[in-house]
Coordinates of C-alpha atoms in Angstrom, one line a residue:
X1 CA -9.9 -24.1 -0.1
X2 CA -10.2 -20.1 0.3
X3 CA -9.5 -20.7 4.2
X4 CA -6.0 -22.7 3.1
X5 CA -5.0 -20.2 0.2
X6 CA -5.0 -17.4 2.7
X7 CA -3.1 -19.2 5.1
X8 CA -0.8 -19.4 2.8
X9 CA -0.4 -16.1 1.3
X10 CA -0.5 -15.0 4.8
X11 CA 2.4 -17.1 5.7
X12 CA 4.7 -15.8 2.1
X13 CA 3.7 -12.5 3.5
X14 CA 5.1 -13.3 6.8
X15 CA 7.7 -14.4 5.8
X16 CA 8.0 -11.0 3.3
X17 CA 7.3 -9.0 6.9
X18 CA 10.7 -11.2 8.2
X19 CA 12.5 -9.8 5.0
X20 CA 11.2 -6.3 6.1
X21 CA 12.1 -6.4 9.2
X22 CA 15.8 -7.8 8.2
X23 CA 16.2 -4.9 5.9
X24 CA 15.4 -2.4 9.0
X25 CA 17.8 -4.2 10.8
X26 CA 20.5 -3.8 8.3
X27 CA 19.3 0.1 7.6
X28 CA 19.3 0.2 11.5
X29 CA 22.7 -1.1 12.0
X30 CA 24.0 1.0 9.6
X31 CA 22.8 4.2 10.0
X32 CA 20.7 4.5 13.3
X33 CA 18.5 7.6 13.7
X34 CA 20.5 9.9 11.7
X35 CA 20.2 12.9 9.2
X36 CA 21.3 10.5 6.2
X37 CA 18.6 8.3 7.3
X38 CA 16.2 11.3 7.4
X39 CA 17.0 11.9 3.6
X40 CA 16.2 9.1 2.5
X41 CA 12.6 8.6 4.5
X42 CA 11.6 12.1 3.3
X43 CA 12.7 11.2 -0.5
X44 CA 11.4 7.9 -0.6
X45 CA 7.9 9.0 0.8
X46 CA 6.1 9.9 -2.7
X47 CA 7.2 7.2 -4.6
X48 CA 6.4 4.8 -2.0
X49 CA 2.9 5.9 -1.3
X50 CA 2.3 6.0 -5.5
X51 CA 3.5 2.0 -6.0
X52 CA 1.4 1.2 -2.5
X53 CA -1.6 2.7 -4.1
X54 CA -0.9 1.2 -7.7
X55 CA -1.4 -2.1 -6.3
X56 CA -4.7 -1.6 -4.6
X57 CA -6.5 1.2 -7.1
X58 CA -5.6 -0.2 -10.6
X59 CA -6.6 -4.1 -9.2
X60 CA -9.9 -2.7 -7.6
X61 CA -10.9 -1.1 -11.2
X62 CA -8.6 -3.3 -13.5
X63 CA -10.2 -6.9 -12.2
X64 CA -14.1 -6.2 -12.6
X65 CA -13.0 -4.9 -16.0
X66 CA -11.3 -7.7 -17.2
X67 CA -13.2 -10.5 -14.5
X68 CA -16.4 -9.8 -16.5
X69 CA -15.3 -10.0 -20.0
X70 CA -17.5 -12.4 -21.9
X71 CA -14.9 -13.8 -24.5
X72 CA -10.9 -14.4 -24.3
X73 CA -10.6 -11.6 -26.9
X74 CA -11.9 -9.1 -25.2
X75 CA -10.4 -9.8 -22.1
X76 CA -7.4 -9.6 -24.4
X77 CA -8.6 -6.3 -25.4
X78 CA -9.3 -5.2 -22.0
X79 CA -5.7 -6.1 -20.7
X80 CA -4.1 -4.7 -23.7
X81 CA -5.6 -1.5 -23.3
X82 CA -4.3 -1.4 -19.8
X83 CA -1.0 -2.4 -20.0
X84 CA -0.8 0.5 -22.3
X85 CA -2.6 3.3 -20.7
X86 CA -0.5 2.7 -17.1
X87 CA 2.7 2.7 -19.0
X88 CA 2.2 6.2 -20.5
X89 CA 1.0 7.0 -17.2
X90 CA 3.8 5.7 -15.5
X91 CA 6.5 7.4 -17.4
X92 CA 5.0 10.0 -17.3
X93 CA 5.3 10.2 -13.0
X94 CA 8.7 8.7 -13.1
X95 CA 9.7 11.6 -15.8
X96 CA 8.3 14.3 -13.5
X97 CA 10.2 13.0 -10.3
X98 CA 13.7 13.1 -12.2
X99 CA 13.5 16.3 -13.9
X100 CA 11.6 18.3 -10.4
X101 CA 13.0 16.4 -7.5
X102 CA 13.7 19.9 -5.8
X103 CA 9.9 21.6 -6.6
X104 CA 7.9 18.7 -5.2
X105 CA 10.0 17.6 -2.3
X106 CA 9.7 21.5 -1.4
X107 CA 6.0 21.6 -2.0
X108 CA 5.5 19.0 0.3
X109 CA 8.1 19.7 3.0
X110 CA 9.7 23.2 2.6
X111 CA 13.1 23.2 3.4
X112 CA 15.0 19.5 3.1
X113 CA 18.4 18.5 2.3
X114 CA 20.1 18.5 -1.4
X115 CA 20.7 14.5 -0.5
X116 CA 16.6 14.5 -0.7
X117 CA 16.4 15.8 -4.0
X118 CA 19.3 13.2 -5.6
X119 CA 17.7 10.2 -4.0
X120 CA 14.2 11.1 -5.6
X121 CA 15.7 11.4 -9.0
X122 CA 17.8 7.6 -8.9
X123 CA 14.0 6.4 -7.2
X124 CA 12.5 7.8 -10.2
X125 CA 12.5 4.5 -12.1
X126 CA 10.9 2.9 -9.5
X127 CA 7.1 4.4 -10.1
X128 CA 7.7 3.1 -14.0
X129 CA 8.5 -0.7 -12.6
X130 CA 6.3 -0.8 -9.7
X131 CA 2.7 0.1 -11.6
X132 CA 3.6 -2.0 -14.6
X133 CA 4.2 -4.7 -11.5
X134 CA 0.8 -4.1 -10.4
X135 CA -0.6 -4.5 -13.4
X136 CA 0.5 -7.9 -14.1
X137 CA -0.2 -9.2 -10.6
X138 CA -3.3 -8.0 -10.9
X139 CA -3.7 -10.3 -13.9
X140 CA -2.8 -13.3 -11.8
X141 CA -5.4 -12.6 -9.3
X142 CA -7.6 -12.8 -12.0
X143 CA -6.7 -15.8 -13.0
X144 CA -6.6 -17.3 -9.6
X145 CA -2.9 -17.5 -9.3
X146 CA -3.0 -16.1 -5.8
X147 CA 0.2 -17.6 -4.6
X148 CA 2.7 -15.7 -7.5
X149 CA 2.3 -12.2 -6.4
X150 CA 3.3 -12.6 -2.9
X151 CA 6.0 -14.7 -3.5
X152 CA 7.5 -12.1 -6.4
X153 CA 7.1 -9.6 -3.4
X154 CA 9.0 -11.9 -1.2
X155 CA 11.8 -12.8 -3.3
X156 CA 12.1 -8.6 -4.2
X157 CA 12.7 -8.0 -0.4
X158 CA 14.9 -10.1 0.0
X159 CA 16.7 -8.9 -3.0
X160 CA 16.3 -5.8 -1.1
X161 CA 17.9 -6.2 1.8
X162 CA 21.0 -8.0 -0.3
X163 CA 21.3 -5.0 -2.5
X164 CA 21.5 -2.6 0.4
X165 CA 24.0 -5.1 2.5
X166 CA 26.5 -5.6 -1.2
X167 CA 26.0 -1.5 -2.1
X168 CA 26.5 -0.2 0.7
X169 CA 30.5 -0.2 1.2
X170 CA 30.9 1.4 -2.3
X171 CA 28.2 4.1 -2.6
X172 CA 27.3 4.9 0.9
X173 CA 23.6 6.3 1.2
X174 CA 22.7 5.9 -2.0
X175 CA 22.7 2.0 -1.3
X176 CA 18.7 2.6 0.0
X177 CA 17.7 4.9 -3.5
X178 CA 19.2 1.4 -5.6
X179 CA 17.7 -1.2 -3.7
X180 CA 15.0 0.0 -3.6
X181 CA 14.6 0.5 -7.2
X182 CA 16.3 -2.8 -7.8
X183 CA 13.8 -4.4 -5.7
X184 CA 10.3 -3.5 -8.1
X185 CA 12.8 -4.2 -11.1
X186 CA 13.2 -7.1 -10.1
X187 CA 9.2 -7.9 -9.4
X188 CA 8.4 -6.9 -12.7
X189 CA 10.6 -9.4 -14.6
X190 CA 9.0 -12.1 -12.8
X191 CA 5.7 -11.4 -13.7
X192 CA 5.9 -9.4 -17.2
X193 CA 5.1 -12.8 -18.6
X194 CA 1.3 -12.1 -18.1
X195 CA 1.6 -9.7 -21.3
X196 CA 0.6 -12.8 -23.3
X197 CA -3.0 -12.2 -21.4
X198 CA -2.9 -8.8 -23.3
X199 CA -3.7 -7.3 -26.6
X200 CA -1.0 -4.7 -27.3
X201 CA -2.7 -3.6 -30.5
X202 CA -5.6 -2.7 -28.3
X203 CA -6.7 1.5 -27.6
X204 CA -5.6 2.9 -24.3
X205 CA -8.4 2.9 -21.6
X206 CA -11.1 5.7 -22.7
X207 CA -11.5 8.5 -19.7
X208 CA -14.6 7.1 -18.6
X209 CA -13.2 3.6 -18.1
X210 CA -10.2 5.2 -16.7
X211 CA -12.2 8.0 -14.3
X212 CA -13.0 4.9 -11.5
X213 CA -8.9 4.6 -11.7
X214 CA -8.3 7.8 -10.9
X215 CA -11.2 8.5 -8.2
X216 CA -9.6 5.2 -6.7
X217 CA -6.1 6.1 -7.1
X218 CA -6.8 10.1 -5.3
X219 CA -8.9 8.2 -2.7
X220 CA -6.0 5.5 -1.8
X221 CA -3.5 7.9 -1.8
X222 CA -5.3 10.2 0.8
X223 CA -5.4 6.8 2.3
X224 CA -1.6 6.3 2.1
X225 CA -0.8 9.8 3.1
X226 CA 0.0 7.9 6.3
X227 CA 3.5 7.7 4.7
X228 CA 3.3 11.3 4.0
X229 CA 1.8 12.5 7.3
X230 CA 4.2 10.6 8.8
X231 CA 7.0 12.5 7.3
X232 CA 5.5 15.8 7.5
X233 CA 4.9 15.4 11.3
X234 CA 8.3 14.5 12.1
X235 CA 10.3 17.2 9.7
X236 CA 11.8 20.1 11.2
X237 CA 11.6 18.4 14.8
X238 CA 15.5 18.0 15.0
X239 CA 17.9 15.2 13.6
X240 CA 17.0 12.0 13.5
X241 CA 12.6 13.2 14.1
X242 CA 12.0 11.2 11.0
X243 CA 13.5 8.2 11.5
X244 CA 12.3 8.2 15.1
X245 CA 8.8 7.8 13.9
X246 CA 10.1 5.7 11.0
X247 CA 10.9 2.8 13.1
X248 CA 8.3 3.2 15.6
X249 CA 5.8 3.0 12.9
X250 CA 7.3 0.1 11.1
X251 CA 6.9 -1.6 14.1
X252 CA 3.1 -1.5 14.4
X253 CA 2.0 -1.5 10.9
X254 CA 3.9 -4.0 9.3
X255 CA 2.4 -7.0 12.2
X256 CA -1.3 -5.3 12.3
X257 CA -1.0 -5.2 8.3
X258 CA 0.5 -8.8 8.0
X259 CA -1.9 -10.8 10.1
X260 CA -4.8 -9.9 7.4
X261 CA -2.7 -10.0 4.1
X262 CA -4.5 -12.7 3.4
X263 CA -7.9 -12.1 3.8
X264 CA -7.3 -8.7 2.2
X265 CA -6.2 -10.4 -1.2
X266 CA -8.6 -13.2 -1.3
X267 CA -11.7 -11.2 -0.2
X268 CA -12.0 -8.7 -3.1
X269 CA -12.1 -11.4 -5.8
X270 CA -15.0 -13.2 -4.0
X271 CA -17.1 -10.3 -3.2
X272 CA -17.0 -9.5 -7.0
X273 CA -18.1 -13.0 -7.9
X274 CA -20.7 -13.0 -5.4
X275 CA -22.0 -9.7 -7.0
X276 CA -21.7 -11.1 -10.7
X277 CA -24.1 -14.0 -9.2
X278 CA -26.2 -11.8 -7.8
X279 CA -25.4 -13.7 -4.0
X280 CA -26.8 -11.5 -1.7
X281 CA -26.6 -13.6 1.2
X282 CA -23.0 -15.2 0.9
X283 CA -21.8 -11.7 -0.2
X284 CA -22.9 -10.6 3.5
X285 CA -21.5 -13.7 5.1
X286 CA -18.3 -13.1 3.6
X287 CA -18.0 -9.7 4.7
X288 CA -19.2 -9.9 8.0
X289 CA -16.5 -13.1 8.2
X290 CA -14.5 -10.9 7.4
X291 CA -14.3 -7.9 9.1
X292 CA -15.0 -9.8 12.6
X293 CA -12.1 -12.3 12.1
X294 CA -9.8 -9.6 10.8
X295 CA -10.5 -7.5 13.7
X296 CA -9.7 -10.4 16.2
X297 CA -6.5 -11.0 14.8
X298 CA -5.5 -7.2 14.3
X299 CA -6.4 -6.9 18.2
X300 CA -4.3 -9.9 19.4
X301 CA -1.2 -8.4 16.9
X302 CA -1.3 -4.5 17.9
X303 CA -1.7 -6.2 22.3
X304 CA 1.5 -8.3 21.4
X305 CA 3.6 -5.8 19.9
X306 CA 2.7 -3.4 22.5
X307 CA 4.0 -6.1 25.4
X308 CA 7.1 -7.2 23.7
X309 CA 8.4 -4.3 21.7
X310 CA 11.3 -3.0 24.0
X311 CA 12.9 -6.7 24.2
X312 CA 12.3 -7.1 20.3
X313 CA 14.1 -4.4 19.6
X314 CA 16.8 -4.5 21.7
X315 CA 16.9 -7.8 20.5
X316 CA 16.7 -7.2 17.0
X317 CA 17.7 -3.4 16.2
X318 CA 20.1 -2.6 19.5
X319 CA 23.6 -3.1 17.2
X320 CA 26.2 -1.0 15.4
X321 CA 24.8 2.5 14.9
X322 CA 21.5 1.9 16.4
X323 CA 21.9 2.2 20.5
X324 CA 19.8 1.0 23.6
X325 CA 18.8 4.5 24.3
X326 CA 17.4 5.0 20.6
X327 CA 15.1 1.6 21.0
X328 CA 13.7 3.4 24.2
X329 CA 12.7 6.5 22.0
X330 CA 11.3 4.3 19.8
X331 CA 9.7 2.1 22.2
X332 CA 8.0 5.8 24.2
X333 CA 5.8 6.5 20.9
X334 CA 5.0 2.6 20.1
X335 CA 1.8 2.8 22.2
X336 CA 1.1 6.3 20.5
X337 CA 0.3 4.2 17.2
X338 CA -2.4 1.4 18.1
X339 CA -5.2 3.4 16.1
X340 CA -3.3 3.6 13.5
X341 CA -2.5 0.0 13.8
X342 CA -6.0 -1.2 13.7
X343 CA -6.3 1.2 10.8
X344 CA -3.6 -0.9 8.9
X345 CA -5.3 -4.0 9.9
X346 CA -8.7 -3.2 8.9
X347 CA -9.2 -0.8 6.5
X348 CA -8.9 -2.6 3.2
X349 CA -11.2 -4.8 4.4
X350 CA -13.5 -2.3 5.5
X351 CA -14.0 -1.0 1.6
X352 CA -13.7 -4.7 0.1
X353 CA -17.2 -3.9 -0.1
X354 CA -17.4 -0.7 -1.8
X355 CA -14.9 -2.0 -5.1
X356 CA -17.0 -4.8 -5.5
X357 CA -20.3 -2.5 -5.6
X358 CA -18.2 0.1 -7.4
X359 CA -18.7 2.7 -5.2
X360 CA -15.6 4.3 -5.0
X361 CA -17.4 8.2 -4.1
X362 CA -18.4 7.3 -0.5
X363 CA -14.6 6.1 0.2
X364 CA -13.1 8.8 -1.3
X365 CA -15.9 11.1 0.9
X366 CA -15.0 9.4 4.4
X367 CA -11.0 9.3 3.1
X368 CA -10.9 13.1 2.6
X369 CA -12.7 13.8 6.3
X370 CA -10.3 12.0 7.6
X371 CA -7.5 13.5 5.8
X372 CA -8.7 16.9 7.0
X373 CA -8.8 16.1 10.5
X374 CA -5.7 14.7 10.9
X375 CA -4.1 17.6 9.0
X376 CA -5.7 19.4 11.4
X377 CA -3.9 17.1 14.1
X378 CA -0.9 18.2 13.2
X379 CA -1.0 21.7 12.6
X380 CA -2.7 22.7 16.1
X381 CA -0.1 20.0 17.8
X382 CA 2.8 19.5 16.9
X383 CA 4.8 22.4 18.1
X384 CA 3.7 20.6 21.5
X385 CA 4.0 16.9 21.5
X386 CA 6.6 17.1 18.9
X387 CA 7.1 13.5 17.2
X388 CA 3.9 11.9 19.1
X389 CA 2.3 14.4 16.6
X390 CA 2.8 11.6 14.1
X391 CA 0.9 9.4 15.6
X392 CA -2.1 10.7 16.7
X393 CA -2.3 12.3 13.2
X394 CA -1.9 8.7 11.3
X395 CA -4.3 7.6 13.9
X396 CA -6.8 10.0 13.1
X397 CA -6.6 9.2 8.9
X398 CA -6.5 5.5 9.3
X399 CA -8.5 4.8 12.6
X400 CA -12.1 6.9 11.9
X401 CA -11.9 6.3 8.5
X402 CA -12.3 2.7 9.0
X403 CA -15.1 3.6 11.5
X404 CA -16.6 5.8 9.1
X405 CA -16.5 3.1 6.6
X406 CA -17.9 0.6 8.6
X407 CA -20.6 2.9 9.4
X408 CA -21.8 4.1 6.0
X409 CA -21.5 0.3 4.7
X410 CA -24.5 -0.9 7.2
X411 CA -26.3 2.2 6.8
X412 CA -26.2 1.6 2.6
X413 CA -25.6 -2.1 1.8
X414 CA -29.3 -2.8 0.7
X415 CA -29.1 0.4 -1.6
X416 CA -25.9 -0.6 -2.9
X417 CA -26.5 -4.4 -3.1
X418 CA -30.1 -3.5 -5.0
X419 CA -28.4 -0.9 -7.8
X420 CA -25.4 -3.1 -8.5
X421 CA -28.2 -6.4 -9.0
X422 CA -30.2 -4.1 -11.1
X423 CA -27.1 -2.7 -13.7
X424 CA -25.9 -6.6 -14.0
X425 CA -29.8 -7.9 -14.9
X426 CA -29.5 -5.2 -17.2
X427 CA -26.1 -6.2 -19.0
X428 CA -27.6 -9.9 -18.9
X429 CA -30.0 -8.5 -21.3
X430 CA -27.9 -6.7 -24.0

């Protein structure tokens, strides 16, 4: 049953990868590697990396939380108080991006264009949407409606790409900022609905039910700093830098991260039941499934991408704005990226393990090495290999982390395994 619900949710994300991909075409198509383009990618990078790591850190805190509740009303409770705490907290972020769009997009990248700073203030909006979104989908995984949050995902894409394609001939640029924050409206009103799981009258989330959140939410986003490593990499490098590394990036991530959608979004749910039944044995099966099926298919995905990526996109991309000699730019730094790409693959399953143990301090240790070194990547390289810098700097964050992660797991899981038995026996007895 587990094999056949991943199957499918790998298959609706396929298919979302195929919106993706159609939307890259269009953005392709209409504004190649360009300065515009550049805008956009460096606005776009904060808010994207903040609804990314919604969706992973407030499920991998939110689920045990509300999983384990004994009785409906306190898993009313529970969801109530949740709802309510991520909305302030949400506001809150998309409040900050529209009143300082200038501050933080020059914190992060010095000098960028005044077309940066007006497309972070229309994405604003989209941090409020796309953590409520998370939320709520996290509440259908919960209930064992895996199928609905993909398919929500699927159906905002292609909203997504329609948006961009209807918007464009009226408002130019500013088609991207719109449909992108069209698309997570859009997610959200198909699953606010789950707020009848929730008790609005409920408290927000006291600090030290919220800490794990926000240890999880730092950690992920060091982990998602691919995004913003990416970015910072490429800017300064010339016009056009960023979206050079845009597209080649796209390319690898989005097959090495789609071939284990699946497992990543079933495999969570059962490690934590397998902990709440104190199943040592089928928690290590799982895993060990896992990890060795997941790195099977991320190899066969990153060796196929690297054979047929120049005809794919001079198939797919080689039209209108985007030329022949741009898709052999993009095709130069493609093989550049296949650490990273196993890092997409691999590393959410890699610390499946640790959220269902609750042991979010080793990830966030092994996330911040990593971090370091590839900062360090860049700033002794990337006055020399320009926009390969990127890569090798991505690499770095998402390829030995995994590694590390993998590592510290075996070295710990009988620790880990014995202390979270022990705190559960314990609860069994209050």
């Amino acid at each position: 049953m587990h094999k056949r619900s991943a199957f499918i949710i790998t298959l609706i994300f396929g298919l979302t990868s195929v919106a993706n991909i159609a939307a890259q075409i269009v953005i392709a198509r209409v504004f190649g590697i360009s300065l515009e383009l550049d805008a956009f990618l460096i606005a776009v990078a904060l808010p994207t990396m903040i609804i990314a790591v919604s969706y992973a850190s407030i499920n991998d805190t939110f689920l045990p939380q509300y999983s384990t509740a004994k009785h409906t009303d306190e898993a009313r409770k529970v969801a109530g108080s949740w709802v309510r705490t991520i909305a302030v907290l949400a506001a809150s972020l998309s409040l900050l991006f529209f009143l300082f769009p200038r501050e933080i997009l020059t914190l992060l990248f010095s000098t960028v264009s005044e077309q940066s700073y007006q497309y972070l203030q229309i994405l604003a909006p989209a941090c409020f949407f796309g953590m409520l979104t998370a939320l709520f989908m996290s509440i259908s995984y919960s209930h064992k409606h895996f199928l609905l949050p993909p398919l929500v995902q699927l159906v905002g894409a292609t909203i997504n790409i329609a948006l961009i394609w209807f918007l464009f001939p009226y408002v130019g640029g500013l088609a991207l900022p719109f449909a992108f924050v069209g698309n997570y409206v859009l997610q959200f009103l198909f699953v606010v609905s789950n707020i009848r799981y929730a008790n609005l009258k409920a408290s927000l989330v006291s600090f030290p039910q919220l800490l794990p959140l926000f240890i999880l939410f730092g950690t992920y986003l060091l982990m998602r700093t691919d995004t913003l490593l990416l970015r910072f990499a490429s800017v300064g490098l010339g016009t056009g830098a960023v979206s050079l590394v845009n597209y080649s990036a796209r390319m690898m991530s989005m097959p090495s991260g789609l071939i284990t959608s699946g497992i990543k979004v079933i495999l969570l749910p059962l490690l934590a039941e397998t902990v709440r039944n104190n199943n040592t044995s089928r928690f290590s099966s799982l895993y060990t499934k896992a990890i060795l099926f997941a790195l099977l298919l991320t190899i066969i995905a990153v060796v196929t991408m690297v054979i047929i990526s120049l005809p794919l996109l001079k198939i797919l991309f080689v039209r209108g704005k985007f030329t022949f000699a741009d898709a052999i730019q993009v095709n130069t730094l493609i093989p550049w990226f296949i650490p990273a790409a196993l890092g997409w693959g691999l590393f959410e399953i890699a610390s499946a393990p640790f959220f269902a143990v609750k042991k979010y301090v080793p990830v966030a240790l092994t996330t911040t090495c990593s971090f370091l070194i590839s900062l360090a990547v860049i700033f002794l390289f990337k006055q020399t290999l320009g926009v390969y810098t990127a890569a090798l700097a991505t690499g770095s964050l998402l390829g030995v982390n995994t590694v590390l992660l993998l590592v510290v797991w075996q070295v710990n899981k009988g620790k880990y395994m014995e202390e979270k038995n022990i705190q559960y026996q314990i609860s069994n007895v209050k």
